[in-house]
Amino acid sequence: MQDHEKVATVSPVLSVQDLKIAFRTRGNWTEIVKGISFDIAPHETVAVVGESGSGKSVTALSIMRLLAPETTRIDGSIRLLGRNLLSLSQEEMRKVRGKDVGIVFQEALTSLNPLASVGDQISEALYLHGLPYGEAEAVRMLERVRVPAAKQRVKDLPSRLSGGMRQRVMIAMALACKPSLLIADEPTTALDVTIQSEILQLIKELQREVGMGVLFITHDMGVVAEIADRTVVMYKGQVLEQAVTRDIFTAAKSAYTKSLIAAVPQLGSATDGQPQHFPLVDRATGELKPVTTRPDTVVASGEPVLSVQTLVKRFDLGAGFFGGPAGRVHAVENVSFDIRQGETLSLVGESGCGKSTTGRAIMRLIEPQSGEIRIDGTDIRGLAPDRMRDMRRHIQMIFQDPFASLNPRIKVGAAIAEPYLTHKLGTREEAKAKVADLLQRVGMDPSVANRYPQQFSGGQRQRICIARALALEPKVIVADESVSGLDVSIKAQVVNLMLDLQESLGIAFLFISHDMAVVERLSHRVAVMYLGEIVEIGPAAAVFRNPQHPYTKKLISAVPIPDPDRRNMVRQGTSEELKSPIRAPDYEVPKRVYREVAPGHSVQEWQ
């Protein structure tokens, strides 16, 4: 008997029937979720999958009764262990939350109290439900979710933990009262690929131990294949189909489901050593559209457009006994690379490895201690502020969060025109024409120039940020995690746009990312960073097909594979945090030795 056949014979932990959710805006009711139904049995993981705006997170919040009752109308039935949660009072729901159902949110840092230790926050959940609490119980829960050195970490504030460890604390809090149902709302979206793999493995292990049902909310079909017994596909508030996950992947009925599966980037799909467009999907049929061959855009002759040599950036920590620093963060240590016109070099590594600091130092948004940064042969480190402002015409940056990068009070047309006018490249009338041309280049209608950022989706806002970066016709664009927060289909569109712009304009990209599957498709060369240093660098094909450094191998092996048959495989994960780049003030960096594996492919020797 298959696992899904076993769970079908027992009473469900959660039964959602004909759920409808509407929000009141400006006096009118708008239906967001339109009559969905699904069940979750003990020991079963059900994934609700769909892109942003599909209604999946609203569904999760409605189960917890966390939607504002003044502006929300919920109809239908939500039964947890046989009780209809919609009929309970707020006081009764408080007894249900945490005890019978726990929830893990996407962003652990904003979900945890920054002023209370993680131990106290776990103890609070136990105390509120009349269960034994205290430091010993908190330590036991932290050990259960594989937090190393739990007896020491129990006293830490959330800010002292890495993203992966904070997510483990959230899981510990959610499971502290042994709930029958765990809701995981995009718990891995913002995490590095290695941490994502460890969190998914942890949830599977804990589910086997406790026997709880799991409702897993995500937009990533690669994650669905890794964790779900059954899958519910949502689109615009409706369930398009639901079935055993293996059947969803092998015999999807809706074109939308097929498009979600096809949009998952897979390692090994780039075959000729050159960047390749992601195959886009026809939403009407779910079929892949053919990808045209992309020409080589790299201009090998002449000076590199960006040359970084022995770049160093360190941050002093606190004050020592004699007034000096108590320690130093070696964020970037002796980093060197060149990028030529029309080339993409990707900097990859986990959070804290120094890749974003490298990008900001190159832009001189932070000042490095030493090293050379040459743009078209000019060393920008010694430039005065006014000369540096002029030099930024040649190098622009795209940040991770497009909404935070745009002023919500300024229309997007004005935001795109601002750098053009600031650098006095033309009149306001010419700027207006420039904005229209740039919006067309990034696949948007010029008429949207009169809208505000909040009127666009995440993918559209990222296109607007790309248009703004292009306003000065730069030679280099630093893209810092510029697609990591996007739905997989939107991510494919933005990556393809970047490749098209590189082909037509000859732009060089420094692409900063932790998403190895995207990096493989986008890059000419890849540099792997670990503890502030480049440990391996070479052509993308060489690094992915013949990785040499243990850390590179770890990054590649952690990429989820969209194959449901591998779901029950036990990965060789680890609960260890990324080692700290904090060193003593008198620490001397050892001389590193690099070995050339193949032409252009070098690896740092390790012990």
PDB file of C-alpha atoms in Angstrom, residues 58-339:
ATOM      1  CA  VAL A  58      -4.474  33.937   2.637  1.00  0.00           C
ATOM      2  CA  THR A  59      -5.779  30.380   2.952  1.00  0.00           C
ATOM      3  CA  ALA A  60      -3.113  29.567   5.552  1.00  0.00           C
ATOM      4  CA  LEU A  61      -3.872  32.717   7.560  1.00  0.00           C
ATOM      5  CA  SER A  62      -7.601  31.956   7.493  1.00  0.00           C
ATOM      6  CA  ILE A  63      -6.959  28.534   9.063  1.00  0.00           C
ATOM      7  CA  MET A  64      -5.142  30.274  11.927  1.00  0.00           C
ATOM      8  CA  ARG A  65      -7.905  32.932  12.046  1.00  0.00           C
ATOM      9  CA  LEU A  66      -5.243  35.655  11.706  1.00  0.00           C
ATOM     10  CA  LEU A  67      -7.131  37.753   9.143  1.00  0.00           C
ATOM     11  CA  ALA A  68      -8.697  40.983  10.441  1.00  0.00           C
ATOM     12  CA  PRO A  69     -12.395  40.213  11.076  1.00  0.00           C
ATOM     13  CA  GLU A  70     -13.399  43.838  10.392  1.00  0.00           C
ATOM     14  CA  THR A  71     -12.287  43.674   6.754  1.00  0.00           C
ATOM     15  CA  THR A  72     -12.525  39.954   6.024  1.00  0.00           C
ATOM     16  CA  ARG A  73     -15.459  37.664   5.279  1.00  0.00           C
ATOM     17  CA  ILE A  74     -14.864  33.889   5.483  1.00  0.00           C
ATOM     18  CA  ASP A  75     -17.461  31.312   4.404  1.00  0.00           C
ATOM     19  CA  GLY A  76     -17.287  27.529   4.250  1.00  0.00           C
ATOM     20  CA  SER A  77     -15.823  25.079   6.730  1.00  0.00           C
ATOM     21  CA  ILE A  78     -12.354  24.703   8.315  1.00  0.00           C
ATOM     22  CA  ARG A  79     -12.337  21.640  10.569  1.00  0.00           C
ATOM     23  CA  LEU A  80      -9.301  20.876  12.728  1.00  0.00           C
ATOM     24  CA  LEU A  81      -9.602  17.526  14.519  1.00  0.00           C
ATOM     25  CA  GLY A  82     -13.340  17.686  13.835  1.00  0.00           C
ATOM     26  CA  ARG A  83     -13.916  21.203  15.261  1.00  0.00           C
ATOM     27  CA  ASN A  84     -15.070  23.968  12.911  1.00  0.00           C
ATOM     28  CA  LEU A  85     -12.562  26.744  13.597  1.00  0.00           C
ATOM     29  CA  LEU A  86     -14.835  29.361  12.008  1.00  0.00           C
ATOM     30  CA  SER A  87     -17.385  28.866  14.805  1.00  0.00           C
ATOM     31  CA  LEU A  88     -14.887  29.424  17.640  1.00  0.00           C
ATOM     32  CA  SER A  89     -14.556  32.674  19.595  1.00  0.00           C
ATOM     33  CA  GLN A  90     -11.243  34.543  19.654  1.00  0.00           C
ATOM     34  CA  GLU A  91     -10.601  33.240  23.176  1.00  0.00           C
ATOM     35  CA  GLU A  92     -11.171  29.668  22.028  1.00  0.00           C
ATOM     36  CA  MET A  93      -8.920  30.221  18.994  1.00  0.00           C
ATOM     37  CA  ARG A  94      -6.087  31.402  21.239  1.00  0.00           C
ATOM     38  CA  LYS A  95      -6.188  27.985  22.918  1.00  0.00           C
ATOM     39  CA  VAL A  96      -6.022  26.282  19.509  1.00  0.00           C
ATOM     40  CA  ARG A  97      -3.109  28.318  18.114  1.00  0.00           C
ATOM     41  CA  GLY A  98       0.187  26.789  19.138  1.00  0.00           C
ATOM     42  CA  LYS A  99      -1.371  23.796  20.925  1.00  0.00           C
ATOM     43  CA  ASP A 100      -3.300  22.134  18.096  1.00  0.00           C
ATOM     44  CA  VAL A 101      -1.825  23.961  15.113  1.00  0.00           C
ATOM     45  CA  GLY A 102       1.573  25.665  14.747  1.00  0.00           C
ATOM     46  CA  ILE A 103       2.747  27.963  11.987  1.00  0.00           C
ATOM     47  CA  VAL A 104       6.154  28.817  10.514  1.00  0.00           C
ATOM     48  CA  PHE A 105       6.279  32.062   8.527  1.00  0.00           C
ATOM     49  CA  GLN A 106       8.533  32.983   5.601  1.00  0.00           C
ATOM     50  CA  GLU A 107      10.652  35.635   7.342  1.00  0.00           C
ATOM     51  CA  ALA A 108      11.735  34.417  10.745  1.00  0.00           C
ATOM     52  CA  LEU A 109      13.467  37.653  11.779  1.00  0.00           C
ATOM     53  CA  THR A 110      10.258  39.703  11.554  1.00  0.00           C
ATOM     54  CA  SER A 111       8.253  36.917  13.238  1.00  0.00           C
ATOM     55  CA  LEU A 112      10.482  36.667  16.317  1.00  0.00           C
ATOM     56  CA  ASN A 113      10.653  39.214  19.135  1.00  0.00           C
ATOM     57  CA  PRO A 114      14.019  40.982  18.691  1.00  0.00           C
ATOM     58  CA  LEU A 115      14.195  41.857  22.401  1.00  0.00           C
ATOM     59  CA  ALA A 116      13.607  38.383  23.871  1.00  0.00           C
ATOM     60  CA  SER A 117      15.976  35.417  23.864  1.00  0.00           C
ATOM     61  CA  VAL A 118      14.979  32.477  21.699  1.00  0.00           C
ATOM     62  CA  GLY A 119      14.707  30.341  24.836  1.00  0.00           C
ATOM     63  CA  ASP A 120      12.211  32.722  26.431  1.00  0.00           C
ATOM     64  CA  GLN A 121      10.121  32.766  23.251  1.00  0.00           C
ATOM     65  CA  ILE A 122       9.925  28.974  23.142  1.00  0.00           C
ATOM     66  CA  SER A 123       9.085  28.893  26.865  1.00  0.00           C
ATOM     67  CA  GLU A 124       6.325  31.467  26.365  1.00  0.00           C
ATOM     68  CA  ALA A 125       4.500  29.156  23.944  1.00  0.00           C
ATOM     69  CA  LEU A 126       4.636  26.341  26.517  1.00  0.00           C
ATOM     70  CA  TYR A 127       3.606  28.591  29.423  1.00  0.00           C
ATOM     71  CA  LEU A 128       0.555  29.992  27.627  1.00  0.00           C
ATOM     72  CA  HIS A 129      -0.811  26.470  27.148  1.00  0.00           C
ATOM     73  CA  GLY A 130      -0.111  25.290  30.681  1.00  0.00           C
ATOM     74  CA  LEU A 131       2.731  22.943  29.743  1.00  0.00           C
ATOM     75  CA  PRO A 132       6.090  22.475  31.531  1.00  0.00           C
ATOM     76  CA  TYR A 133       8.374  25.328  30.542  1.00  0.00           C
ATOM     77  CA  GLY A 134      11.777  26.756  31.328  1.00  0.00           C
ATOM     78  CA  GLU A 135      15.297  26.772  29.964  1.00  0.00           C
ATOM     79  CA  ALA A 136      15.635  22.981  30.038  1.00  0.00           C
ATOM     80  CA  GLU A 137      12.524  22.534  27.894  1.00  0.00           C
ATOM     81  CA  ALA A 138      13.707  25.252  25.487  1.00  0.00           C
ATOM     82  CA  VAL A 139      17.102  23.571  25.157  1.00  0.00           C
ATOM     83  CA  ARG A 140      15.385  20.247  24.467  1.00  0.00           C
ATOM     84  CA  MET A 141      13.336  21.805  21.653  1.00  0.00           C
ATOM     85  CA  LEU A 142      16.376  23.518  20.138  1.00  0.00           C
ATOM     86  CA  GLU A 143      18.249  20.224  20.190  1.00  0.00           C
ATOM     87  CA  ARG A 144      15.270  18.566  18.557  1.00  0.00           C
ATOM     88  CA  VAL A 145      15.485  20.932  15.579  1.00  0.00           C
ATOM     89  CA  ARG A 146      19.255  20.360  15.331  1.00  0.00           C
ATOM     90  CA  VAL A 147      20.477  23.728  16.624  1.00  0.00           C
ATOM     91  CA  PRO A 148      24.156  23.196  17.501  1.00  0.00           C
ATOM     92  CA  ALA A 149      25.350  24.235  20.969  1.00  0.00           C
ATOM     93  CA  ALA A 150      21.722  24.615  22.087  1.00  0.00           C
ATOM     94  CA  LYS A 151      22.646  25.244  25.753  1.00  0.00           C
ATOM     95  CA  GLN A 152      24.568  28.349  24.691  1.00  0.00           C
ATOM     96  CA  ARG A 153      22.226  29.505  21.910  1.00  0.00           C
ATOM     97  CA  VAL A 154      19.124  29.378  24.126  1.00  0.00           C
ATOM     98  CA  LYS A 155      20.140  32.734  25.646  1.00  0.00           C
ATOM     99  CA  ASP A 156      20.817  34.422  22.280  1.00  0.00           C
ATOM    100  CA  LEU A 157      18.653  37.120  20.747  1.00  0.00           C
ATOM    101  CA  PRO A 158      17.318  36.322  17.234  1.00  0.00           C
ATOM    102  CA  SER A 159      19.662  38.899  15.695  1.00  0.00           C
ATOM    103  CA  ARG A 160      22.665  36.786  16.752  1.00  0.00           C
ATOM    104  CA  LEU A 161      21.488  33.795  14.713  1.00  0.00           C
ATOM    105  CA  SER A 162      21.773  33.138  10.988  1.00  0.00           C
ATOM    106  CA  GLY A 163      18.668  32.956   8.797  1.00  0.00           C
ATOM    107  CA  GLY A 164      18.689  29.170   8.807  1.00  0.00           C
ATOM    108  CA  MET A 165      19.045  28.982  12.600  1.00  0.00           C
ATOM    109  CA  ARG A 166      16.229  31.529  13.090  1.00  0.00           C
ATOM    110  CA  GLN A 167      13.989  29.359  10.932  1.00  0.00           C
ATOM    111  CA  ARG A 168      14.887  26.361  13.111  1.00  0.00           C
ATOM    112  CA  VAL A 169      13.868  28.388  16.186  1.00  0.00           C
ATOM    113  CA  MET A 170      10.520  29.177  14.509  1.00  0.00           C
ATOM    114  CA  ILE A 171       9.982  25.460  13.878  1.00  0.00           C
ATOM    115  CA  ALA A 172      10.888  24.706  17.521  1.00  0.00           C
ATOM    116  CA  MET A 173       8.293  27.244  18.703  1.00  0.00           C
ATOM    117  CA  ALA A 174       5.662  25.843  16.325  1.00  0.00           C
ATOM    118  CA  LEU A 175       6.244  22.269  17.552  1.00  0.00           C
ATOM    119  CA  ALA A 176       6.773  23.040  21.259  1.00  0.00           C
ATOM    120  CA  CYS A 177       3.193  22.056  22.213  1.00  0.00           C
ATOM    121  CA  LYS A 178       3.139  18.987  19.919  1.00  0.00           C
ATOM    122  CA  PRO A 179       0.444  20.267  17.520  1.00  0.00           C
ATOM    123  CA  SER A 180      -1.463  17.946  15.225  1.00  0.00           C
ATOM    124  CA  LEU A 181      -0.983  20.296  12.261  1.00  0.00           C
ATOM    125  CA  LEU A 182       2.009  22.366  11.139  1.00  0.00           C
ATOM    126  CA  ILE A 183       1.481  25.166   8.625  1.00  0.00           C
ATOM    127  CA  ALA A 184       4.676  26.170   6.818  1.00  0.00           C
ATOM    128  CA  ASP A 185       4.086  29.359   4.801  1.00  0.00           C
ATOM    129  CA  GLU A 186       6.967  29.762   2.298  1.00  0.00           C
ATOM    130  CA  PRO A 187       9.483  28.803   5.034  1.00  0.00           C
ATOM    131  CA  THR A 188      12.398  28.299   2.622  1.00  0.00           C
ATOM    132  CA  THR A 189      11.869  31.025  -0.012  1.00  0.00           C
ATOM    133  CA  ALA A 190      14.365  33.505   1.418  1.00  0.00           C
ATOM    134  CA  LEU A 191      16.973  30.907   2.427  1.00  0.00           C
ATOM    135  CA  ASP A 192      20.185  29.801   0.767  1.00  0.00           C
ATOM    136  CA  VAL A 193      19.923  26.567  -1.174  1.00  0.00           C
ATOM    137  CA  THR A 194      21.927  24.589   1.401  1.00  0.00           C
ATOM    138  CA  ILE A 195      19.835  25.897   4.311  1.00  0.00           C
ATOM    139  CA  GLN A 196      16.645  25.259   2.319  1.00  0.00           C
ATOM    140  CA  SER A 197      17.666  21.641   1.855  1.00  0.00           C
ATOM    141  CA  GLU A 198      18.370  21.252   5.581  1.00  0.00           C
ATOM    142  CA  ILE A 199      15.027  22.818   6.624  1.00  0.00           C
ATOM    143  CA  LEU A 200      13.057  20.550   4.257  1.00  0.00           C
ATOM    144  CA  GLN A 201      14.944  17.520   5.583  1.00  0.00           C
ATOM    145  CA  LEU A 202      14.260  18.639   9.171  1.00  0.00           C
ATOM    146  CA  ILE A 203      10.508  19.025   8.586  1.00  0.00           C
ATOM    147  CA  LYS A 204      10.356  15.524   7.067  1.00  0.00           C
ATOM    148  CA  GLU A 205      12.260  14.012   9.997  1.00  0.00           C
ATOM    149  CA  LEU A 206      10.103  15.753  12.616  1.00  0.00           C
ATOM    150  CA  GLN A 207       6.934  14.716  10.821  1.00  0.00           C
ATOM    151  CA  ARG A 208       8.020  11.074  10.963  1.00  0.00           C
ATOM    152  CA  GLU A 209       8.701  11.446  14.698  1.00  0.00           C
ATOM    153  CA  VAL A 210       5.525  13.322  15.692  1.00  0.00           C
ATOM    154  CA  GLY A 211       3.010  12.098  13.110  1.00  0.00           C
ATOM    155  CA  MET A 212       1.584  15.566  12.455  1.00  0.00           C
ATOM    156  CA  GLY A 213      -0.045  16.690   9.245  1.00  0.00           C
ATOM    157  CA  VAL A 214       1.792  19.438   7.333  1.00  0.00           C
ATOM    158  CA  LEU A 215       0.310  22.163   5.136  1.00  0.00           C
ATOM    159  CA  PHE A 216       3.212  23.499   3.060  1.00  0.00           C
ATOM    160  CA  ILE A 217       2.687  26.771   1.171  1.00  0.00           C
ATOM    161  CA  THR A 218       5.085  27.502  -1.689  1.00  0.00           C
ATOM    162  CA  HIS A 219       5.440  28.792  -5.259  1.00  0.00           C
ATOM    163  CA  ASP A 220       8.310  26.459  -6.132  1.00  0.00           C
ATOM    164  CA  MET A 221       7.481  23.101  -7.735  1.00  0.00           C
ATOM    165  CA  GLY A 222      11.047  21.967  -7.041  1.00  0.00           C
ATOM    166  CA  VAL A 223      10.317  22.236  -3.306  1.00  0.00           C
ATOM    167  CA  VAL A 224       6.931  20.533  -3.813  1.00  0.00           C
ATOM    168  CA  ALA A 225       8.651  17.505  -5.365  1.00  0.00           C
ATOM    169  CA  GLU A 226      11.026  17.393  -2.389  1.00  0.00           C
ATOM    170  CA  ILE A 227       8.441  17.374   0.407  1.00  0.00           C
ATOM    171  CA  ALA A 228       4.792  16.840  -0.605  1.00  0.00           C
ATOM    172  CA  ASP A 229       2.677  13.662  -0.571  1.00  0.00           C
ATOM    173  CA  ARG A 230      -0.174  15.453  -2.307  1.00  0.00           C
ATOM    174  CA  THR A 231      -0.316  18.757  -4.157  1.00  0.00           C
ATOM    175  CA  VAL A 232      -3.065  21.366  -4.513  1.00  0.00           C
ATOM    176  CA  VAL A 233      -2.533  23.818  -7.384  1.00  0.00           C
ATOM    177  CA  MET A 234      -4.139  27.249  -6.911  1.00  0.00           C
ATOM    178  CA  TYR A 235      -4.625  30.001  -9.464  1.00  0.00           C
ATOM    179  CA  LYS A 236      -6.479  33.262  -8.825  1.00  0.00           C
ATOM    180  CA  GLY A 237      -8.199  31.884  -5.744  1.00  0.00           C
ATOM    181  CA  GLN A 238      -9.334  28.603  -7.275  1.00  0.00           C
ATOM    182  CA  VAL A 239      -8.076  25.024  -7.121  1.00  0.00           C
ATOM    183  CA  LEU A 240      -7.177  23.967 -10.640  1.00  0.00           C
ATOM    184  CA  GLU A 241      -6.265  20.411  -9.678  1.00  0.00           C
ATOM    185  CA  GLN A 242      -5.135  18.318  -6.746  1.00  0.00           C
ATOM    186  CA  ALA A 243      -3.637  14.852  -6.724  1.00  0.00           C
ATOM    187  CA  VAL A 244      -0.790  12.698  -5.457  1.00  0.00           C
ATOM    188  CA  THR A 245       2.392  14.677  -6.149  1.00  0.00           C
ATOM    189  CA  ARG A 246       3.848  12.027  -8.449  1.00  0.00           C
ATOM    190  CA  ASP A 247       0.685  12.185 -10.601  1.00  0.00           C
ATOM    191  CA  ILE A 248       0.862  15.992 -10.695  1.00  0.00           C
ATOM    192  CA  PHE A 249       4.383  15.812 -12.125  1.00  0.00           C
ATOM    193  CA  THR A 250       3.767  12.961 -14.563  1.00  0.00           C
ATOM    194  CA  ALA A 251       0.214  13.676 -15.702  1.00  0.00           C
ATOM    195  CA  ALA A 252      -0.716  17.268 -14.873  1.00  0.00           C
ATOM    196  CA  LYS A 253      -4.094  18.188 -16.318  1.00  0.00           C
ATOM    197  CA  SER A 254      -4.032  21.993 -16.341  1.00  0.00           C
ATOM    198  CA  ALA A 255      -1.756  24.046 -18.569  1.00  0.00           C
ATOM    199  CA  TYR A 256      -0.976  26.280 -15.575  1.00  0.00           C
ATOM    200  CA  THR A 257       0.367  23.340 -13.566  1.00  0.00           C
ATOM    201  CA  LYS A 258       2.488  22.277 -16.518  1.00  0.00           C
ATOM    202  CA  SER A 259       3.865  25.806 -16.759  1.00  0.00           C
ATOM    203  CA  LEU A 260       4.831  25.820 -13.058  1.00  0.00           C
ATOM    204  CA  ILE A 261       6.689  22.530 -13.471  1.00  0.00           C
ATOM    205  CA  ALA A 262       8.411  23.625 -16.669  1.00  0.00           C
ATOM    206  CA  ALA A 263       9.534  26.916 -15.099  1.00  0.00           C
ATOM    207  CA  VAL A 264      11.629  25.218 -12.383  1.00  0.00           C
ATOM    208  CA  PRO A 265      15.316  25.834 -13.241  1.00  0.00           C
ATOM    209  CA  GLN A 266      17.244  22.572 -13.312  1.00  0.00           C
ATOM    210  CA  LEU A 267      20.956  21.982 -13.015  1.00  0.00           C
ATOM    211  CA  GLY A 268      22.496  20.512 -16.154  1.00  0.00           C
ATOM    212  CA  SER A 269      20.005  22.171 -18.504  1.00  0.00           C
ATOM    213  CA  ALA A 270      22.659  24.571 -19.876  1.00  0.00           C
ATOM    214  CA  THR A 271      24.652  22.423 -22.274  1.00  0.00           C
ATOM    215  CA  ASP A 272      26.961  24.435 -24.527  1.00  0.00           C
ATOM    216  CA  GLY A 273      28.915  26.453 -21.955  1.00  0.00           C
ATOM    217  CA  GLN A 274      27.184  29.711 -22.938  1.00  0.00           C
ATOM    218  CA  PRO A 275      24.347  31.513 -21.128  1.00  0.00           C
ATOM    219  CA  GLN A 276      20.993  30.265 -22.356  1.00  0.00           C
ATOM    220  CA  HIS A 277      17.492  31.660 -22.154  1.00  0.00           C
ATOM    221  CA  PHE A 278      15.057  29.880 -19.904  1.00  0.00           C
ATOM    222  CA  PRO A 279      12.415  28.162 -22.014  1.00  0.00           C
ATOM    223  CA  LEU A 280       9.162  30.057 -21.517  1.00  0.00           C
ATOM    224  CA  VAL A 281       5.860  28.247 -21.259  1.00  0.00           C
ATOM    225  CA  ASP A 282       2.699  28.792 -23.272  1.00  0.00           C
ATOM    226  CA  ARG A 283       0.116  29.360 -20.515  1.00  0.00           C
ATOM    227  CA  ALA A 284      -2.670  28.193 -22.855  1.00  0.00           C
ATOM    228  CA  THR A 285      -1.133  24.774 -23.528  1.00  0.00           C
ATOM    229  CA  GLY A 286       1.563  24.350 -20.850  1.00  0.00           C
ATOM    230  CA  GLU A 287       4.062  23.519 -23.587  1.00  0.00           C
ATOM    231  CA  LEU A 288       7.607  24.897 -23.696  1.00  0.00           C
ATOM    232  CA  LYS A 289       8.307  27.480 -26.362  1.00  0.00           C
ATOM    233  CA  PRO A 290      11.430  26.780 -28.421  1.00  0.00           C
ATOM    234  CA  VAL A 291      14.605  28.590 -27.327  1.00  0.00           C
ATOM    235  CA  THR A 292      16.653  30.261 -30.042  1.00  0.00           C
ATOM    236  CA  THR A 293      20.422  29.876 -30.052  1.00  0.00           C
ATOM    237  CA  ARG A 294      22.109  32.803 -28.329  1.00  0.00           C
ATOM    238  CA  PRO A 295      25.298  34.266 -29.853  1.00  0.00           C
ATOM    239  CA  ASP A 296      28.489  34.715 -27.857  1.00  0.00           C
ATOM    240  CA  THR A 297      28.450  38.314 -26.577  1.00  0.00           C
ATOM    241  CA  VAL A 298      31.844  38.450 -24.852  1.00  0.00           C
ATOM    242  CA  VAL A 299      34.342  40.926 -26.319  1.00  0.00           C
ATOM    243  CA  ALA A 300      37.670  39.285 -25.429  1.00  0.00           C
ATOM    244  CA  SER A 301      39.939  41.988 -26.859  1.00  0.00           C
ATOM    245  CA  GLY A 302      40.913  45.170 -25.056  1.00  0.00           C
ATOM    246  CA  GLU A 303      40.709  46.140 -21.373  1.00  0.00           C
ATOM    247  CA  PRO A 304      38.139  44.480 -19.079  1.00  0.00           C
ATOM    248  CA  VAL A 305      35.248  46.857 -18.388  1.00  0.00           C
ATOM    249  CA  LEU A 306      35.558  45.948 -14.694  1.00  0.00           C
ATOM    250  CA  SER A 307      38.755  44.774 -13.019  1.00  0.00           C
ATOM    251  CA  VAL A 308      38.902  44.060  -9.275  1.00  0.00           C
ATOM    252  CA  GLN A 309      42.277  43.241  -7.733  1.00  0.00           C
ATOM    253  CA  THR A 310      43.013  42.142  -4.134  1.00  0.00           C
ATOM    254  CA  LEU A 311      39.892  43.858  -2.768  1.00  0.00           C
ATOM    255  CA  VAL A 312      39.683  43.913   1.037  1.00  0.00           C
ATOM    256  CA  LYS A 313      36.812  45.051   3.249  1.00  0.00           C
ATOM    257  CA  ARG A 314      36.806  44.494   7.012  1.00  0.00           C
ATOM    258  CA  PHE A 315      34.469  45.752   9.715  1.00  0.00           C
ATOM    259  CA  ASP A 316      35.670  46.512  13.240  1.00  0.00           C
ATOM    260  CA  LEU A 317      33.597  45.109  16.096  1.00  0.00           C
ATOM    261  CA  GLY A 318      33.107  46.854  19.417  1.00  0.00           C
ATOM    262  CA  ALA A 319      35.838  48.240  21.600  1.00  0.00           C
ATOM    263  CA  GLY A 320      38.574  46.153  23.159  1.00  0.00           C
ATOM    264  CA  PHE A 321      40.093  46.541  26.618  1.00  0.00           C
ATOM    265  CA  PHE A 322      42.674  49.096  25.443  1.00  0.00           C
ATOM    266  CA  GLY A 323      40.322  51.027  23.158  1.00  0.00           C
ATOM    267  CA  GLY A 324      41.004  49.151  19.928  1.00  0.00           C
ATOM    268  CA  PRO A 325      38.496  46.868  18.159  1.00  0.00           C
ATOM    269  CA  ALA A 326      37.447  43.678  19.948  1.00  0.00           C
ATOM    270  CA  GLY A 327      37.503  41.823  16.628  1.00  0.00           C
ATOM    271  CA  ARG A 328      37.118  42.219  12.886  1.00  0.00           C
ATOM    272  CA  VAL A 329      34.739  40.809  10.312  1.00  0.00           C
ATOM    273  CA  HIS A 330      36.829  39.808   7.283  1.00  0.00           C
ATOM    274  CA  ALA A 331      33.900  40.333   4.921  1.00  0.00           C
ATOM    275  CA  VAL A 332      35.948  40.521   1.701  1.00  0.00           C
ATOM    276  CA  GLU A 333      39.510  39.246   1.626  1.00  0.00           C
ATOM    277  CA  ASN A 334      41.862  39.542  -1.381  1.00  0.00           C
ATOM    278  CA  VAL A 335      39.097  39.170  -3.991  1.00  0.00           C
ATOM    279  CA  SER A 336      40.223  39.503  -7.619  1.00  0.00           C
ATOM    280  CA  PHE A 337      38.418  39.060 -10.945  1.00  0.00           C
ATOM    281  CA  ASP A 338      37.887  40.696 -14.355  1.00  0.00           C
ATOM    282  CA  ILE A 339      34.707  41.111 -16.388  1.00  0.00           C
TER     283      ILE A 339
END
